[in-house]
Amino acid sequence: MATGDPKSMDLASSDKENGVVDSPVQLDAGALFVLKSRGSWLHCGYHLTTSIVGPVIFSFPFAFSLLGWAPGILITLLQALLTFYSYNLLSLVLEYHAHLGNRQLRFRDMATDILGPRWGKYLVGPLQIAICYGAVIACILLGGQSLKFIYLLYNPSGKMQLYQFITIFGTVPLVLAQIPSFHSLRHINLASLLLILAYTALVVAGSIHIGNSRNAPNKDYSVHGSKENRIFGVINGISIIATTYGCGIIPEIQATVAPPVKGKMFKGLCICFGVIAITYFSVAISGYWAFGNRSQQTVLSNFMARNRPLLPIWFLLLTNIFTLTQLAAVSVVYLQPTNEVFEKWFANPKMDQFSARNVIPRLVLRSLSVIIAIVFAAMIPFFGDIMALFGAFGIIPLDFILPMVLYNLTFKPSRKGLVFWGNTLIAIASSALVAMGAVASVRQIILDANTYNLFANM
């Protein structure tokens, strides 16, 4: 009986479902093992929501304090529309190439096929890995800070240091990192979506309660500071809001969808942006209403006054438990591009995914990747300032510049039409935002430099 390569047979059947001729392309181990194309549009929605929506939403009231009511709401709304449009363009490009028999499973595949091999190898690929791995470090750091917050609620004079909590929290993504494929995270990411709704409801309720209590701060919504500080504040506020919509792994998420892929990403985006509409605006409006220009970088900090909780301890405990649990899911999602690269380099696609030959390198490399992230998070607890700079140089180009360029090059809309010039203007405006965000981030790093200490107990 004749036999064939199962990878080529899987790809051929996928091609037939898409209505294209059988393709001889062989999948590498990274695509075959990590980016399995077996998910539905619902699963796509779960992955998208976890990759975009997270505890970063707690920074919205602070962003509003830099912008004011009208600009804050307007920029949040415009950014939501722009992000949905941008991600949908990226999805349409991926669908187009899949229909032609060349399904692109990674961001660097898109850049290589459309812009040329150097773009994928030397710019888009390294940029994406840096941003995603930076997000992993940031999640582990935030998880450690949440654990420390819980500890201090019950033991205000406790002596444990931040790096200890970071290490404790880091054991969770260390275990979850061993989950073999992106598709395998679908149930975790569904739980993540529910956790997002839960801690959003708690934060909104907490803000409203404090805002109506006798401990409520004076509600001052004016933007204070010198002219220079207000200008940089506006830039920082826009950058914070833009970054909260960042993803950077849209092609990898679409790669998890089983063929035929047409229309599935759009449905997934509708789920994700439905959650965004509920969470972003409710946290931003309730938090800024309650605390005004006294809003701190995370609204949870406003729930404490002079180290005294303004809400019941059980309420703060529950909020932080939901938050740090969801952070574990986010960290594992952003480990997937690194995991995929490890599999491509060190796994053997001709052997079973769970053979000793493939399991041992996977276990060692994924564990080492998370351990290094834990060390960086513990060593550099001021990583948020650095991540803001990474966001300016990475998230905005990947999510708001490249999609416009890739769409125009793929579909070649008329240069006299609205689509071409609309995409071009968005790319130019986003490039300007990169420059402004980079300047503002560097300025903030310089201002905060005197507080930087390795393994600081922040």
XYZ file of C-alpha atoms in Angstrom:
458
model
C 0.000 0.000 0.000
C 1.359 3.403 -0.941
C 2.220 5.816 1.858
C 2.727 9.564 1.914
C 4.023 12.296 4.145
C 1.210 13.116 6.628
C 2.207 16.779 6.625
C 1.809 17.098 2.884
C -1.495 15.179 3.015
C -2.835 17.492 5.753
C -1.847 20.525 3.749
C -3.341 19.117 0.562
C -6.690 18.465 2.260
C -6.606 21.956 3.731
C -5.984 23.379 0.282
C -8.920 21.459 -1.169
C -11.217 22.868 1.487
C -10.056 26.336 0.437
C -10.700 25.570 -3.200
C -7.056 25.639 -4.341
C -4.842 23.127 -6.066
C -2.842 20.682 -3.925
C 0.257 22.376 -2.574
C 3.663 20.674 -2.309
C 4.777 22.980 0.519
C 6.093 21.115 3.567
C 5.382 22.530 7.007
C 8.300 22.987 9.393
C 8.072 21.782 12.994
C 7.144 25.227 14.312
C 4.117 25.480 12.034
C 3.241 21.802 12.357
C 3.380 21.512 16.148
C 2.735 25.009 17.582
C 0.500 26.628 14.941
C -1.919 23.770 14.392
C -4.842 24.899 12.223
C -7.721 23.236 14.033
C -9.624 26.051 15.746
C -12.998 27.668 15.114
C -13.869 31.349 14.901
C -14.915 31.168 18.569
C -11.468 29.944 19.555
C -10.013 32.744 17.465
C -12.096 35.211 19.481
C -10.760 33.790 22.754
C -7.137 34.058 21.580
C -7.635 37.604 20.294
C -9.284 38.774 23.503
C -6.521 37.373 25.710
C -3.801 38.848 23.505
C -5.296 42.357 23.501
C -7.345 42.840 26.681
C -5.512 42.587 29.992
C -4.707 44.494 33.182
C -3.284 47.272 30.999
C -6.865 48.569 30.967
C -6.264 49.727 34.549
C -4.089 52.504 33.088
C -7.010 54.101 31.200
C -8.058 56.521 33.979
C -4.435 57.724 34.162
C -4.369 58.229 30.384
C -7.591 60.225 30.666
C -5.990 62.377 33.392
C -3.344 63.377 30.834
C -5.921 64.120 28.128
C -9.177 65.206 29.745
C -12.710 63.925 29.194
C -13.452 64.743 25.544
C -10.001 63.932 24.063
C -9.762 60.762 26.172
C -13.100 59.361 25.001
C -12.507 60.463 21.399
C -9.029 58.917 21.180
C -10.222 55.673 22.804
C -13.076 55.402 20.288
C -10.953 56.328 17.256
C -8.226 53.893 18.311
C -10.792 51.103 18.643
C -12.115 51.771 15.131
C -8.604 52.055 13.696
C -7.455 48.843 15.374
C -10.471 46.865 14.183
C -9.943 48.187 10.667
C -6.208 47.434 10.744
C -6.594 43.875 12.030
C -9.349 43.182 9.517
C -7.068 44.362 6.683
C -4.359 42.008 7.915
C -6.878 39.170 8.009
C -8.033 39.899 4.440
C -4.430 39.742 3.201
C -3.961 36.384 4.942
C -7.228 35.057 3.466
C -6.221 36.195 -0.017
C -2.913 34.334 0.067
C -4.554 31.254 1.632
C -7.009 31.158 -1.282
C -4.044 31.223 -3.688
C -2.572 28.173 -1.947
C 0.078 29.996 0.077
C -1.278 30.177 3.604
C 0.974 32.449 5.650
C 1.103 31.266 9.261
C 3.483 33.856 10.742
C 4.046 37.590 10.588
C 7.516 37.046 9.171
C 6.008 34.822 6.441
C 3.795 37.726 5.362
C 6.685 40.166 5.342
C 8.908 37.737 3.437
C 6.318 36.930 0.753
C 5.033 40.481 0.233
C 7.967 42.760 1.094
C 10.933 40.473 0.522
C 13.029 37.982 2.542
C 15.151 40.589 4.318
C 12.070 42.278 5.798
C 10.887 39.049 7.381
C 14.278 37.834 8.536
C 15.909 41.011 9.792
C 13.079 43.348 10.783
C 9.585 41.934 11.290
C 10.639 38.583 12.787
C 13.114 39.966 15.384
C 10.801 42.898 16.178
C 7.868 40.591 16.861
C 9.924 38.221 19.027
C 11.300 41.159 21.054
C 7.842 42.655 21.631
C 6.217 39.330 22.532
C 9.020 38.284 24.866
C 8.933 41.739 26.441
C 5.207 41.225 27.052
C 5.993 37.941 28.813
C 8.467 39.724 31.108
C 5.936 42.487 31.789
C 3.183 39.962 32.647
C 5.443 38.114 35.090
C 6.415 41.429 36.696
C 2.769 42.514 37.032
C 1.834 39.111 38.429
C 4.546 39.442 41.067
C 3.306 42.920 41.972
C -0.252 41.606 42.367
C 0.993 38.836 44.656
C 2.919 41.371 46.723
C -0.194 43.556 46.976
C -2.175 40.593 48.334
C 0.609 39.820 50.809
C 0.707 43.394 52.117
C -3.068 43.458 52.538
C -2.739 40.820 55.233
C 0.746 41.651 56.460
C 1.450 45.391 56.003
C 4.828 45.125 57.744
C 5.890 42.015 55.814
C 9.545 41.723 54.802
C 9.243 39.670 51.610
C 10.709 41.384 48.559
C 9.179 41.901 45.122
C 11.639 39.548 43.397
C 10.384 36.707 45.622
C 6.798 37.246 44.503
C 7.922 37.468 40.873
C 9.654 34.122 41.238
C 6.585 32.543 42.864
C 4.243 33.824 40.152
C 6.686 32.808 37.432
C 6.210 29.133 38.270
C 2.694 29.304 36.764
C 3.730 30.322 33.211
C 6.679 27.935 33.609
C 4.207 25.062 33.847
C 1.718 26.426 31.304
C 4.525 26.998 28.782
C 4.697 23.229 28.272
C 1.225 23.160 26.659
C 2.184 21.979 23.172
C 0.268 24.205 20.733
C -1.448 27.576 20.456
C -4.736 25.805 19.723
C -4.378 23.888 23.021
C -4.794 27.202 24.882
C -8.386 27.697 23.712
C -9.980 26.640 27.021
C -7.490 28.681 29.048
C -8.227 31.699 26.882
C -11.981 31.242 27.312
C -11.386 31.309 31.074
C -9.214 34.386 30.505
C -12.083 36.157 28.718
C -14.404 35.448 31.660
C -11.753 36.677 34.122
C -11.443 39.925 32.142
C -15.174 40.556 32.495
C -15.035 39.636 36.191
C -12.203 41.935 37.247
C -13.548 44.732 35.045
C -16.885 44.521 36.888
C -15.044 44.632 40.228
C -12.891 47.618 39.250
C -15.883 49.559 37.926
C -17.912 48.771 41.055
C -14.966 49.731 43.270
C -14.451 53.042 41.472
C -18.136 53.955 41.679
C -18.276 53.022 45.366
C -15.245 55.136 46.259
C -16.425 58.001 44.048
C -19.692 58.142 45.978
C -18.187 57.617 49.441
C -17.087 60.141 52.040
C -13.484 59.173 51.187
C -13.958 60.310 47.604
C -11.219 62.666 46.366
C -12.132 66.074 45.034
C -13.242 65.545 41.457
C -10.893 67.761 39.468
C -10.792 66.961 35.749
C -8.468 69.765 34.656
C -5.066 68.885 33.164
C -2.361 70.388 35.383
C 1.330 71.086 34.794
C 3.525 73.332 32.714
C 2.925 73.675 29.003
C 5.822 71.311 28.262
C 4.533 68.683 30.711
C 1.005 68.934 29.310
C 2.286 68.418 25.750
C 4.313 65.358 26.737
C 1.385 64.209 28.844
C -0.886 64.238 25.794
C 1.685 62.234 23.834
C 2.019 59.740 26.683
C -1.756 59.479 27.017
C -2.181 58.717 23.305
C 0.694 56.209 23.433
C -0.810 54.433 26.455
C -4.186 54.084 24.747
C -2.633 52.979 21.433
C -0.490 50.378 23.178
C -3.457 48.872 25.048
C -4.922 47.882 21.672
C -1.672 46.258 20.539
C -1.441 42.583 19.633
C 1.487 41.791 17.323
C 0.449 38.162 16.686
C -2.588 38.462 14.401
C -1.158 36.088 11.730
C -0.259 33.480 14.364
C -3.777 33.665 15.812
C -5.344 33.310 12.364
C -3.001 30.357 11.765
C -4.840 28.418 14.493
C -8.102 28.553 12.500
C -9.049 25.416 10.579
C -9.642 25.857 6.852
C -11.560 27.285 5.163
C -10.430 30.484 6.855
C -12.649 33.003 5.053
C -14.655 35.181 7.426
C -13.609 33.429 10.632
C -11.134 36.062 11.772
C -13.762 38.780 11.290
C -16.138 36.923 13.621
C -13.326 36.468 16.131
C -12.558 40.186 15.966
C -16.246 40.949 16.647
C -16.074 38.880 19.853
C -12.848 40.572 20.907
C -14.020 44.111 20.229
C -17.325 43.427 21.934
C -15.297 42.684 25.089
C -13.157 45.771 24.417
C -16.243 48.001 24.181
C -17.485 46.703 27.535
C -14.198 46.804 29.421
C -12.149 49.707 28.066
C -14.813 52.365 28.249
C -16.294 51.221 31.575
C -12.920 51.197 33.355
C -11.800 54.469 31.755
C -15.002 56.404 32.482
C -15.681 55.063 35.984
C -12.048 55.383 37.090
C -11.567 58.891 35.755
C -14.960 59.976 37.124
C -13.998 58.732 40.588
C -10.402 59.994 40.793
C -10.051 62.703 38.133
C -6.534 64.023 37.670
C -5.470 62.117 40.794
C -5.722 58.869 38.847
C -2.556 56.851 39.302
C -0.783 54.726 36.695
C -2.977 51.794 37.677
C -6.433 52.444 39.071
C -5.890 49.718 41.689
C -3.405 52.054 43.390
C -6.266 54.531 43.865
C -8.084 51.901 45.908
C -5.527 52.529 48.659
C -5.081 55.793 50.582
C -2.022 56.226 52.813
C -1.567 52.422 52.778
C -5.162 51.999 53.996
C -7.640 50.127 51.764
C -10.700 52.111 50.702
C -12.583 48.904 49.906
C -13.117 45.658 51.847
C -10.025 43.447 51.864
C -11.947 40.519 50.360
C -12.933 42.764 47.425
C -9.325 43.781 46.731
C -8.182 40.193 47.191
C -10.683 38.877 44.646
C -9.788 41.603 42.134
C -6.087 40.800 42.368
C -6.619 37.039 42.179
C -8.642 37.429 38.972
C -6.004 39.809 37.612
C -2.935 37.680 38.276
C -4.707 34.536 37.028
C -5.494 36.244 33.727
C -1.909 37.519 33.520
C -0.734 33.906 33.480
C -2.893 33.282 30.384
C -1.587 36.423 28.649
C 2.025 35.455 29.321
C 1.544 32.018 27.751
C -0.144 33.492 24.662
C 2.849 35.762 24.083
C 5.245 32.852 24.537
C 3.869 31.228 21.370
C 6.102 33.053 18.820
C 9.179 32.085 20.860
C 7.923 28.508 21.221
C 7.306 28.316 17.482
C 10.873 29.433 16.723
C 12.285 26.844 19.157
C 10.244 24.085 17.521
C 11.324 25.150 14.057
C 14.996 25.151 15.006
C 15.241 22.134 17.286
C 12.286 19.770 16.665
C 12.116 17.096 14.019
C 8.892 17.420 11.971
C 9.262 13.836 10.683
C 8.877 12.420 14.197
C 5.858 12.444 16.489
C 5.306 15.669 18.424
C 5.339 13.736 21.714
C 8.350 11.558 20.972
C 11.318 11.832 23.349
C 13.326 13.399 20.510
C 10.918 16.367 20.413
C 9.656 16.519 24.013
C 13.063 16.864 25.687
C 14.275 19.909 23.694
C 10.805 21.463 24.045
C 10.828 21.033 27.823
C 14.352 22.386 28.218
C 14.056 25.375 25.879
C 10.596 26.517 26.954
C 11.563 26.232 30.621
C 14.767 28.148 30.015
C 12.826 30.853 28.146
C 10.458 31.418 31.087
C 13.271 31.282 33.673
C 15.170 34.006 31.804
C 11.975 36.102 31.692
C 11.561 35.639 35.470
C 15.144 36.786 36.048
C 14.652 39.890 33.891
C 11.345 40.736 35.621
C 12.941 40.406 39.071
C 16.085 42.264 38.088
C 14.382 45.153 36.246
C 11.108 45.942 38.075
C 10.990 49.286 36.243
C 10.493 47.371 32.992
C 7.232 49.256 32.318
C 9.178 52.349 31.264
C 11.304 50.286 28.895
C 8.251 48.446 27.548
C 6.681 51.795 26.640
C 9.697 52.447 24.407
C 9.434 48.958 22.905
C 5.749 49.594 22.269
C 6.490 52.743 20.299
C 9.057 50.983 18.110
C 7.317 47.614 17.869
C 3.589 47.449 18.546
C 2.612 50.503 16.514
C 4.650 49.502 13.406
C 3.418 45.890 13.517
C -0.238 46.692 14.150
C -0.884 50.073 12.544
C 1.716 50.606 9.809
C 2.517 47.221 8.281
C -1.149 46.153 7.797
C -1.781 49.261 5.675
C 1.354 48.680 3.602
C 0.711 44.949 3.158
C -2.909 45.552 2.093
C -1.977 48.210 -0.463
C 0.778 46.038 -1.934
C -1.436 42.927 -2.054
C -4.702 44.341 -3.424
C -3.265 47.401 -5.169
C -6.286 49.701 -4.645
C -6.558 52.633 -7.034
C -4.266 55.518 -6.154
C -7.186 57.793 -6.853
C -9.410 55.980 -4.372
C -10.222 56.527 -0.713
C -8.846 53.150 0.443
C -5.302 53.727 -0.845
C -4.994 57.231 0.551
C -6.792 56.362 3.772
C -4.344 53.523 4.419
C -1.410 55.714 3.454
C -2.481 58.511 5.800
C -2.976 56.048 8.673
C 0.519 54.641 8.091
C 2.049 58.149 8.026
C 0.153 59.257 11.150
C 1.190 56.060 12.939
C 4.822 56.682 11.958
C 4.572 60.149 13.507
C 3.126 58.555 16.653
C 6.118 56.181 16.771
C 8.491 59.145 16.757
C 6.538 61.099 19.372
C 6.028 58.041 21.565
C 9.719 57.203 21.424
C 10.693 60.734 22.487
C 8.152 60.744 25.334
C 9.269 57.269 26.491
C 12.951 58.234 26.510
C 12.085 61.396 28.449
C 10.181 59.346 31.041
C 13.082 56.903 31.375
C 15.462 59.827 32.012
C 13.084 61.310 34.622
C 12.730 57.982 36.425
C 16.377 56.938 36.090
C 17.273 58.010 39.638
C 14.775 55.470 41.019
C 16.190 52.548 39.003
C 17.842 49.838 41.082
C 18.389 46.209 40.147
C 16.058 43.927 42.125
C 14.337 47.019 43.583
C 11.434 46.337 45.928
C 8.946 48.565 44.105
